[in-house]
């Protein structure tokens, strides 16, 4: 109260010493400032209200996202269980594949030893057996022995072919399991990444809107305090002005009564103022870099199609599929066989003859069309007169189907080369 009285006295002194026009200007300025302050308060109140509404919307979106996250989390748990099952199957498939590859290697070694022994020894024929027999019983024994040896050779060859077919089938199954596993992992990661990005974006938006609202709310509080201070000044000024008017009126009344009959004029109080790769055609990819291969006129049909190219030139997968075998008779130890995911004009297996060791991928690897999977062998690989690729269709054991399929392969190669 003492402070208010002091301010009022000071205002009264100031008003008494100032002109009526100056006093009116001071009141008008305060009223103008108060009006502007109230307009600013109204604008800031609307801004803060809109920001609060936006935060409410973001909170609702975040809550909806949380519910979606719960649903996806349940789905992820199921997919993790499926993934664990697939991993178990994949592990078992790898073990079976390793056993089949080992058995195939053993069978091929037995066959190789048998072939070497056959070539190194002088294999008897029917005439030599008859001539060398010492009697009829001896002749029967030797003929029976020849039949058993021939049957054993056929059994060994059949076991090797069966083993190669089993390896190819198991490798294909392994490739499919790997594809399924990769798809599940990619799906899980994609969902997690999408949800993480959405959640981060919503949280960032909410934080930004909250900072904006807090800043505007602080400005609103400051504007209200300033208007309150101006209102207080105006009230004090109006009270001082009213007290001064009353004092002047009392003085005029006293002067009129003390000077009766005089002709002096009386005054009146003033009124206050107011943000070179592989080429393909029709789902078939050319197996070599186009820049490294001669034009189609230089290719020659064989059991497949022969295409000359420099040694160590990378070889591409003509289709998406699984590498099921390495090494084909006459084509060298690194020649791969790929089992395509889909049929190519009725054929499923493609062999790459005379391949070298560079870029080789292990059996059971699933590759995409156009992926590097082997290379042109340097020098003479297998029965060869120089670096080149013989590519053609094979059966499940990796053996070329024959020259009758070379025309189909040649058409596919020409279409991809010109694409």
Short mmCIF file of C-alpha atoms in Angstrom, two decimals:
data_model
loop_
_atom_site.label_atom_id
_atom_site.label_comp_id
_atom_site.label_asym_id
_atom_site.label_seq_id
_atom_site.Cartn_x
_atom_site.Cartn_y
_atom_site.Cartn_z
CA UNK A 1 0.00 0.00 0.00
CA UNK A 2 2.86 2.33 0.79
CA UNK A 3 4.40 1.61 -2.61
CA UNK A 4 1.07 2.30 -4.33
CA UNK A 5 0.68 5.59 -2.44
CA UNK A 6 4.20 6.60 -3.42
CA UNK A 7 3.49 5.78 -7.10
CA UNK A 8 0.19 7.69 -6.97
CA UNK A 9 1.86 10.69 -5.38
CA UNK A 10 4.61 10.61 -7.96
CA UNK A 11 2.01 10.32 -10.73
CA UNK A 12 0.06 13.19 -9.22
CA UNK A 13 3.16 15.33 -9.06
CA UNK A 14 4.01 14.40 -12.63
CA UNK A 15 0.49 15.10 -13.77
CA UNK A 16 0.36 18.38 -11.91
CA UNK A 17 3.57 19.47 -13.53
CA UNK A 18 2.57 18.25 -17.01
CA UNK A 19 0.12 19.71 -19.41
CA UNK A 20 -3.39 18.25 -19.92
CA UNK A 21 -2.40 17.14 -23.45
CA UNK A 22 0.63 15.20 -22.10
CA UNK A 23 -1.54 13.47 -19.49
CA UNK A 24 -4.07 12.49 -22.14
CA UNK A 25 -1.27 11.15 -24.39
CA UNK A 26 0.10 8.98 -21.55
CA UNK A 27 -3.31 7.43 -20.92
CA UNK A 28 -3.86 6.88 -24.66
CA UNK A 29 -0.46 5.19 -25.04
CA UNK A 30 -1.14 2.83 -22.15
CA UNK A 31 -4.56 1.95 -23.50
CA UNK A 32 -3.05 1.28 -26.97
CA UNK A 33 -0.34 -0.94 -25.46
CA UNK A 34 -2.93 -2.83 -23.41
CA UNK A 35 -5.10 -3.37 -26.49
CA UNK A 36 -2.12 -4.66 -28.48
CA UNK A 37 -1.11 -6.88 -25.59
CA UNK A 38 -4.61 -8.36 -25.37
CA UNK A 39 -4.55 -9.06 -29.13
CA UNK A 40 -1.21 -10.81 -28.73
CA UNK A 41 -2.59 -12.82 -25.80
CA UNK A 42 -5.53 -13.92 -27.94
CA UNK A 43 -3.21 -14.96 -30.80
CA UNK A 44 -0.84 -16.82 -28.50
CA UNK A 45 -3.76 -18.56 -26.77
CA UNK A 46 -4.98 -19.80 -30.15
CA UNK A 47 -1.46 -20.98 -31.07
CA UNK A 48 -1.01 -22.80 -27.77
CA UNK A 49 -4.45 -24.39 -28.14
CA UNK A 50 -3.63 -25.58 -31.67
CA UNK A 51 -0.29 -26.97 -30.49
CA UNK A 52 -2.03 -28.80 -27.63
CA UNK A 53 -4.55 -30.23 -30.10
CA UNK A 54 -1.69 -31.37 -32.37
CA UNK A 55 0.04 -33.02 -29.40
CA UNK A 56 -3.24 -34.80 -28.63
CA UNK A 57 -3.37 -36.09 -32.21
CA UNK A 58 0.25 -37.24 -32.03
CA UNK A 59 -0.41 -38.98 -28.71
CA UNK A 60 -3.35 -40.77 -30.32
CA UNK A 61 -1.15 -41.82 -33.27
CA UNK A 62 1.57 -43.00 -30.88
CA UNK A 63 -0.98 -45.01 -28.92
CA UNK A 64 -2.27 -46.57 -32.16
CA UNK A 65 1.31 -47.35 -33.14
CA UNK A 66 1.86 -48.98 -29.75
CA UNK A 67 -1.16 -51.23 -30.34
CA UNK A 68 0.16 -52.06 -33.80
CA UNK A 69 3.56 -52.79 -32.30
CA UNK A 70 1.94 -55.25 -29.89
CA UNK A 71 0.23 -57.05 -32.78
CA UNK A 72 3.43 -57.12 -34.83
CA UNK A 73 5.39 -58.28 -31.79
CA UNK A 74 3.06 -61.27 -31.52
CA UNK A 75 3.57 -61.93 -35.23
CA UNK A 76 7.33 -61.61 -34.79
CA UNK A 77 7.25 -64.17 -31.98
CA UNK A 78 5.49 -66.60 -34.32
CA UNK A 79 7.96 -65.86 -37.10
CA UNK A 80 10.89 -66.34 -34.74
CA UNK A 81 9.52 -69.77 -33.87
CA UNK A 82 9.13 -70.56 -37.57
CA UNK A 83 12.63 -69.26 -38.22
CA UNK A 84 14.05 -71.44 -35.44
CA UNK A 85 12.31 -74.44 -36.99
CA UNK A 86 13.69 -73.60 -40.43
CA UNK A 87 17.17 -73.18 -38.97
CA UNK A 88 16.88 -76.64 -37.45
CA UNK A 89 15.77 -78.06 -40.78
CA UNK A 90 18.57 -76.15 -42.49
CA UNK A 91 21.14 -77.59 -40.08
CA UNK A 92 19.81 -81.10 -40.63
CA UNK A 93 19.82 -80.53 -44.40
CA UNK A 94 23.45 -79.40 -44.28
CA UNK A 95 24.39 -82.55 -42.33
CA UNK A 96 22.58 -84.76 -44.85
CA UNK A 97 24.21 -82.87 -47.70
CA UNK A 98 27.67 -83.33 -46.18
CA UNK A 99 27.05 -87.07 -45.81
CA UNK A 100 25.78 -87.37 -49.38
CA UNK A 101 28.74 -85.40 -50.75
CA UNK A 102 31.12 -87.64 -48.77
CA UNK A 103 29.37 -90.76 -50.08
CA UNK A 104 29.46 -89.40 -53.63
CA UNK A 105 33.18 -88.68 -53.29
CA UNK A 106 33.80 -92.19 -52.00
CA UNK A 107 31.74 -93.75 -54.79
CA UNK A 108 33.59 -91.72 -57.40
CA UNK A 109 36.91 -92.79 -55.90
CA UNK A 110 35.83 -96.45 -56.07
CA UNK A 111 34.69 -95.99 -59.66
CA UNK A 112 37.93 -94.24 -60.54
CA UNK A 113 40.02 -97.05 -59.04
CA UNK A 114 37.88 -99.59 -60.84
CA UNK A 115 38.33 -97.81 -64.17
CA UNK A 116 42.10 -97.48 -63.64
CA UNK A 117 42.36 -101.14 -62.76
CA UNK A 118 40.35 -102.04 -65.84
CA UNK A 119 42.55 -99.99 -68.15
CA UNK A 120 45.82 -101.11 -66.53
CA UNK A 121 44.93 -104.80 -66.61
CA UNK A 122 44.37 -106.84 -69.72
CA UNK A 123 40.65 -107.45 -69.48
CA UNK A 124 39.87 -110.95 -70.83
CA UNK A 125 37.25 -111.47 -73.47
CA UNK A 126 35.10 -114.53 -74.17
CA UNK A 127 37.52 -116.04 -76.71
CA UNK A 128 40.56 -115.75 -74.42
CA UNK A 129 38.60 -117.27 -71.54
CA UNK A 130 37.59 -120.28 -73.66
CA UNK A 131 41.09 -120.83 -74.99
CA UNK A 132 42.71 -120.52 -71.57
CA UNK A 133 40.28 -122.86 -69.83
CA UNK A 134 41.81 -126.21 -68.72
CA UNK A 135 38.51 -127.98 -68.60
CA UNK A 136 34.78 -127.58 -68.76
CA UNK A 137 34.46 -126.80 -65.04
CA UNK A 138 37.27 -124.25 -65.28
CA UNK A 139 35.50 -122.66 -68.25
CA UNK A 140 32.26 -122.37 -66.25
CA UNK A 141 34.09 -120.83 -63.29
CA UNK A 142 35.82 -118.23 -65.50
CA UNK A 143 32.61 -117.28 -67.28
CA UNK A 144 30.84 -116.91 -63.91
CA UNK A 145 33.68 -114.69 -62.68
CA UNK A 146 33.44 -112.47 -65.79
CA UNK A 147 29.70 -112.07 -65.21
CA UNK A 148 30.23 -111.07 -61.55
CA UNK A 149 32.90 -108.49 -62.51
CA UNK A 150 30.64 -106.99 -65.17
CA UNK A 151 27.72 -106.83 -62.72
CA UNK A 152 29.93 -105.19 -60.08
CA UNK A 153 31.05 -102.54 -62.59
CA UNK A 154 27.43 -101.78 -63.44
CA UNK A 155 26.55 -101.56 -59.74
CA UNK A 156 29.41 -99.13 -59.04
CA UNK A 157 28.41 -96.87 -61.96
CA UNK A 158 24.76 -96.97 -60.87
CA UNK A 159 25.67 -96.11 -57.27
CA UNK A 160 27.74 -93.12 -58.42
CA UNK A 161 24.89 -91.78 -60.55
CA UNK A 162 22.39 -92.33 -57.72
CA UNK A 163 24.71 -90.56 -55.28
CA UNK A 164 25.05 -87.57 -57.63
CA UNK A 165 21.27 -87.38 -58.03
CA UNK A 166 20.82 -87.52 -54.24
CA UNK A 167 23.39 -84.74 -53.76
CA UNK A 168 21.63 -82.59 -56.36
CA UNK A 169 18.21 -83.14 -54.72
CA UNK A 170 19.53 -82.40 -51.22
CA UNK A 171 21.37 -79.32 -52.42
CA UNK A 172 18.17 -78.06 -54.08
CA UNK A 173 16.22 -78.56 -50.85
CA UNK A 174 18.98 -76.76 -48.95
CA UNK A 175 18.82 -73.84 -51.37
CA UNK A 176 15.04 -73.55 -50.92
CA UNK A 177 15.42 -73.55 -47.12
CA UNK A 178 18.03 -70.79 -47.39
CA UNK A 179 15.70 -68.72 -49.57
CA UNK A 180 12.85 -69.17 -47.07
CA UNK A 181 15.14 -68.22 -44.18
CA UNK A 182 16.37 -65.11 -45.99
CA UNK A 183 12.78 -64.08 -46.81
CA UNK A 184 11.71 -64.40 -43.17
CA UNK A 185 14.70 -62.44 -41.92
CA UNK A 186 14.15 -59.73 -44.54
CA UNK A 187 10.44 -59.50 -43.64
CA UNK A 188 11.20 -59.22 -39.91
CA UNK A 189 13.86 -56.58 -40.48
CA UNK A 190 11.64 -54.59 -42.86
CA UNK A 191 8.78 -54.49 -40.36
CA UNK A 192 11.08 -53.56 -37.50
CA UNK A 193 12.78 -50.82 -39.50
CA UNK A 194 9.47 -49.40 -40.73
CA UNK A 195 8.02 -49.32 -37.22
CA UNK A 196 11.21 -47.85 -35.79
CA UNK A 197 11.19 -45.08 -38.40
CA UNK A 198 7.50 -44.35 -37.84
CA UNK A 199 7.88 -44.28 -34.07
CA UNK A 200 10.99 -42.08 -34.25
CA UNK A 201 9.21 -39.68 -36.61
CA UNK A 202 6.16 -39.41 -34.35
CA UNK A 203 8.32 -38.91 -31.26
CA UNK A 204 10.36 -36.21 -33.04
CA UNK A 205 7.18 -34.46 -34.17
CA UNK A 206 5.74 -34.57 -30.67
CA UNK A 207 8.94 -33.22 -29.15
CA UNK A 208 9.07 -30.42 -31.72
CA UNK A 209 5.40 -29.50 -31.14
CA UNK A 210 5.89 -29.69 -27.37
CA UNK A 211 8.90 -27.36 -27.57
CA UNK A 212 6.90 -24.97 -29.77
CA UNK A 213 3.92 -25.06 -27.39
CA UNK A 214 6.13 -24.49 -24.36
CA UNK A 215 7.79 -21.53 -26.06
CA UNK A 216 4.43 -20.01 -27.00
CA UNK A 217 3.05 -20.72 -23.53
CA UNK A 218 6.05 -18.88 -22.07
CA UNK A 219 5.40 -15.98 -24.45
CA UNK A 220 1.71 -16.04 -23.43
CA UNK A 221 2.61 -15.86 -19.75
CA UNK A 222 4.97 -12.97 -20.47
CA UNK A 223 2.31 -11.15 -22.50
CA UNK A 224 -0.25 -11.60 -19.74
CA UNK A 225 2.21 -10.31 -17.13
CA UNK A 226 3.02 -7.34 -19.36
CA UNK A 227 -0.67 -6.53 -19.91
CA UNK A 228 -1.30 -6.85 -16.19
CA UNK A 229 1.57 -4.45 -15.51
CA UNK A 230 0.24 -1.98 -18.10
CA UNK A 231 -3.26 -2.30 -16.66
CA UNK A 232 -1.88 -1.56 -13.23
CA UNK A 233 -0.04 1.51 -14.56
CA UNK A 234 -3.23 2.72 -16.30
CA UNK A 235 -5.26 2.26 -13.14
CA UNK A 236 -2.71 4.22 -11.12
CA UNK A 237 -2.55 6.95 -13.74
CA UNK A 238 -6.35 7.25 -13.93
CA UNK A 239 -6.58 7.39 -10.12
CA UNK A 240 -3.93 10.11 -9.97
CA UNK A 241 -5.69 11.98 -12.77
CA UNK A 242 -9.01 11.81 -10.93
CA UNK A 243 -7.40 13.03 -7.69
CA UNK A 244 -5.83 15.95 -9.55
CA UNK A 245 -9.17 16.85 -11.14
CA UNK A 246 -10.84 16.86 -7.75
CA UNK A 247 -8.07 19.07 -6.30
CA UNK A 248 -8.36 21.53 -9.18
CA UNK A 249 -12.14 21.64 -8.76
CA UNK A 250 -11.76 22.36 -5.04
CA UNK A 251 -9.29 25.16 -5.74
CA UNK A 252 -11.65 26.75 -8.29
CA UNK A 253 -14.55 26.57 -5.86
CA UNK A 254 -12.45 28.26 -3.13
CA UNK A 255 -11.34 31.03 -5.53
CA UNK A 256 -14.92 31.83 -6.61
CA UNK A 257 -16.15 32.29 -3.01
CA UNK A 258 -13.18 34.51 -1.98
CA UNK A 259 -13.52 36.95 -4.90
CA UNK A 260 -17.28 37.67 -5.14
CA UNK A 261 -18.22 40.77 -7.29
CA UNK A 262 -14.95 40.63 -9.07
CA UNK A 263 -14.94 40.42 -12.80
CA UNK A 264 -12.30 37.74 -13.10
CA UNK A 265 -12.99 34.93 -15.45
CA UNK A 266 -13.19 31.38 -14.13
CA UNK A 267 -11.34 28.40 -15.73
CA UNK A 268 -12.79 24.99 -16.42
CA UNK A 269 -11.12 21.67 -15.92
CA UNK A 270 -9.85 20.12 -19.15
CA UNK A 271 -11.59 17.02 -20.39
CA UNK A 272 -9.33 14.00 -20.45
CA UNK A 273 -8.29 12.64 -23.88
CA UNK A 274 -9.11 8.96 -24.77
CA UNK A 275 13.62 -33.36 -48.33
CA UNK A 276 29.41 -53.83 -68.19
CA UNK A 277 26.81 -55.87 -66.07
CA UNK A 278 24.84 -58.97 -67.08
CA UNK A 279 22.19 -58.75 -69.82
CA UNK A 280 18.92 -60.70 -69.83
CA UNK A 281 15.94 -61.42 -72.03
CA UNK A 282 12.76 -63.34 -71.29
CA UNK A 283 13.97 -64.43 -67.84
CA UNK A 284 17.25 -65.87 -69.20
CA UNK A 285 20.57 -64.12 -68.38
CA UNK A 286 23.57 -64.26 -70.71
CA UNK A 287 26.24 -66.26 -68.82
CA UNK A 288 29.22 -63.98 -69.65
CA UNK A 289 29.92 -60.25 -69.75
CA UNK A 290 28.75 -59.16 -73.18
CA UNK A 291 32.01 -57.28 -73.75
CA UNK A 292 34.06 -60.47 -73.18
CA UNK A 293 32.07 -62.73 -75.53
CA UNK A 294 32.36 -62.84 -79.34
CA UNK A 295 29.22 -62.28 -81.45
CA UNK A 296 26.81 -65.19 -81.94
CA UNK A 297 28.34 -66.03 -85.33
CA UNK A 298 31.47 -67.27 -83.54
CA UNK A 299 29.59 -69.67 -81.23
CA UNK A 300 29.48 -73.38 -82.05
CA UNK A 301 26.91 -76.00 -80.96
CA UNK A 302 28.21 -79.10 -79.15
CA UNK A 303 26.39 -81.03 -76.46
CA UNK A 304 25.67 -77.46 -75.39
CA UNK A 305 27.04 -74.25 -76.96
CA UNK A 306 30.76 -73.34 -77.03
CA UNK A 307 31.61 -69.64 -76.46
CA UNK A 308 35.27 -68.61 -76.35
CA UNK A 309 36.36 -66.00 -73.78
CA UNK A 310 39.55 -65.03 -71.88
CA UNK A 311 40.56 -67.13 -68.91
CA UNK A 312 39.15 -66.09 -65.51
CA UNK A 313 36.25 -64.20 -67.15
CA UNK A 314 33.39 -64.26 -64.60
CA UNK A 315 30.44 -66.51 -65.38
CA UNK A 316 26.89 -65.42 -64.44
CA UNK A 317 23.97 -67.55 -63.32
CA UNK A 318 21.52 -67.77 -66.23
CA UNK A 319 18.66 -68.16 -63.74
CA UNK A 320 17.99 -67.99 -60.03
CA UNK A 321 18.69 -71.38 -58.53
CA UNK A 322 20.95 -73.60 -56.43
CA UNK A 323 24.45 -74.89 -57.20
CA UNK A 324 24.06 -78.64 -56.86
CA UNK A 325 27.28 -80.17 -58.28
CA UNK A 326 30.91 -79.44 -59.13
CA UNK A 327 32.91 -81.36 -61.70
CA UNK A 328 31.60 -83.11 -64.81
CA UNK A 329 33.41 -85.80 -66.79
CA UNK A 330 35.43 -84.17 -69.58
CA UNK A 331 34.67 -80.64 -68.37
CA UNK A 332 37.10 -80.38 -65.44
CA UNK A 333 36.78 -80.57 -61.65
CA UNK A 334 35.24 -77.09 -61.16
CA UNK A 335 32.45 -77.23 -63.74
CA UNK A 336 29.29 -76.23 -61.79
CA UNK A 337 25.72 -77.44 -62.32
CA UNK A 338 22.86 -75.13 -61.30
CA UNK A 339 19.30 -76.24 -60.61
CA UNK A 340 17.00 -73.40 -61.69
CA UNK A 341 14.07 -72.38 -59.49
CA UNK A 342 11.83 -72.50 -62.56
CA UNK A 343 11.87 -74.53 -65.76
CA UNK A 344 13.75 -73.17 -68.81
CA UNK A 345 11.93 -74.47 -71.89
CA UNK A 346 11.26 -77.73 -70.03
CA UNK A 347 14.79 -78.14 -68.58
CA UNK A 348 15.82 -77.59 -64.95
CA UNK A 349 19.61 -78.16 -64.81
CA UNK A 350 22.30 -76.11 -66.61
CA UNK A 351 26.01 -77.03 -66.68
CA UNK A 352 29.03 -74.72 -67.19
CA UNK A 353 31.78 -76.77 -68.82
CA UNK A 354 35.54 -75.95 -68.59
CA UNK A 355 35.11 -73.60 -65.62
CA UNK A 356 38.08 -72.59 -63.47
CA UNK A 357 38.46 -72.25 -59.68
CA UNK A 358 38.00 -68.45 -59.57
CA UNK A 359 34.70 -67.15 -58.09
CA UNK A 360 33.50 -70.69 -57.35
CA UNK A 361 30.63 -70.91 -54.82
CA UNK A 362 30.08 -74.00 -52.63
CA UNK A 363 27.48 -76.65 -53.35
CA UNK A 364 24.12 -75.76 -51.82
CA UNK A 365 24.52 -72.00 -52.42
CA UNK A 366 21.43 -70.26 -53.80
CA UNK A 367 22.25 -67.59 -56.40
CA UNK A 368 20.21 -64.97 -58.18
CA UNK A 369 20.05 -64.55 -61.94
CA UNK A 370 23.10 -62.58 -63.08
CA UNK A 371 25.13 -63.35 -59.94
CA UNK A 372 28.78 -64.34 -60.46
CA UNK A 373 29.08 -68.06 -59.65
CA UNK A 374 32.24 -69.28 -61.45
CA UNK A 375 34.73 -68.28 -64.17
CA UNK A 376 36.22 -69.34 -67.50
CA UNK A 377 39.02 -71.80 -66.79
CA UNK A 378 42.52 -70.49 -67.63
CA UNK A 379 44.22 -72.60 -70.28
CA UNK A 380 43.00 -76.12 -71.03
CA UNK A 381 40.52 -77.34 -68.41
CA UNK A 382 39.15 -80.80 -69.01
CA UNK A 383 39.07 -81.94 -72.64
CA UNK A 384 39.65 -78.48 -74.10
CA UNK A 385 41.75 -76.63 -76.68
CA UNK A 386 41.72 -73.28 -74.88
CA UNK A 387 39.67 -71.03 -72.57
CA UNK A 388 36.00 -71.19 -73.39
CA UNK A 389 32.58 -71.97 -71.91
CA UNK A 390 30.41 -74.87 -72.96
CA UNK A 391 26.96 -74.30 -71.53
CA UNK A 392 24.02 -76.66 -71.92
CA UNK A 393 21.25 -78.58 -70.24
CA UNK A 394 21.99 -81.52 -67.90
CA UNK A 395 20.11 -84.17 -65.99
CA UNK A 396 19.98 -84.47 -62.19
CA UNK A 397 23.35 -86.29 -62.14
CA UNK A 398 25.05 -83.41 -63.98
CA UNK A 399 25.50 -85.32 -67.24
CA UNK A 400 24.76 -83.33 -70.43
CA UNK A 401 21.41 -84.32 -71.92
CA UNK A 402 22.84 -84.22 -75.44
CA UNK A 403 23.31 -82.26 -78.64
CA UNK A 404 19.55 -82.33 -79.33
CA UNK A 405 19.18 -79.55 -76.71
CA UNK A 406 21.94 -77.36 -78.15
CA UNK A 407 19.51 -75.55 -80.49
CA UNK A 408 17.29 -74.51 -77.58
CA UNK A 409 20.28 -73.24 -75.60
CA UNK A 410 21.60 -71.37 -78.66
CA UNK A 411 18.26 -69.57 -79.13
CA UNK A 412 18.18 -68.53 -75.48
CA UNK A 413 21.77 -67.25 -75.62
CA UNK A 414 21.14 -65.26 -78.81
CA UNK A 415 18.02 -63.68 -77.33
CA UNK A 416 19.83 -62.66 -74.13
CA UNK A 417 22.92 -61.44 -76.03
CA UNK A 418 20.86 -59.14 -78.21
CA UNK A 419 18.70 -57.87 -75.34
#
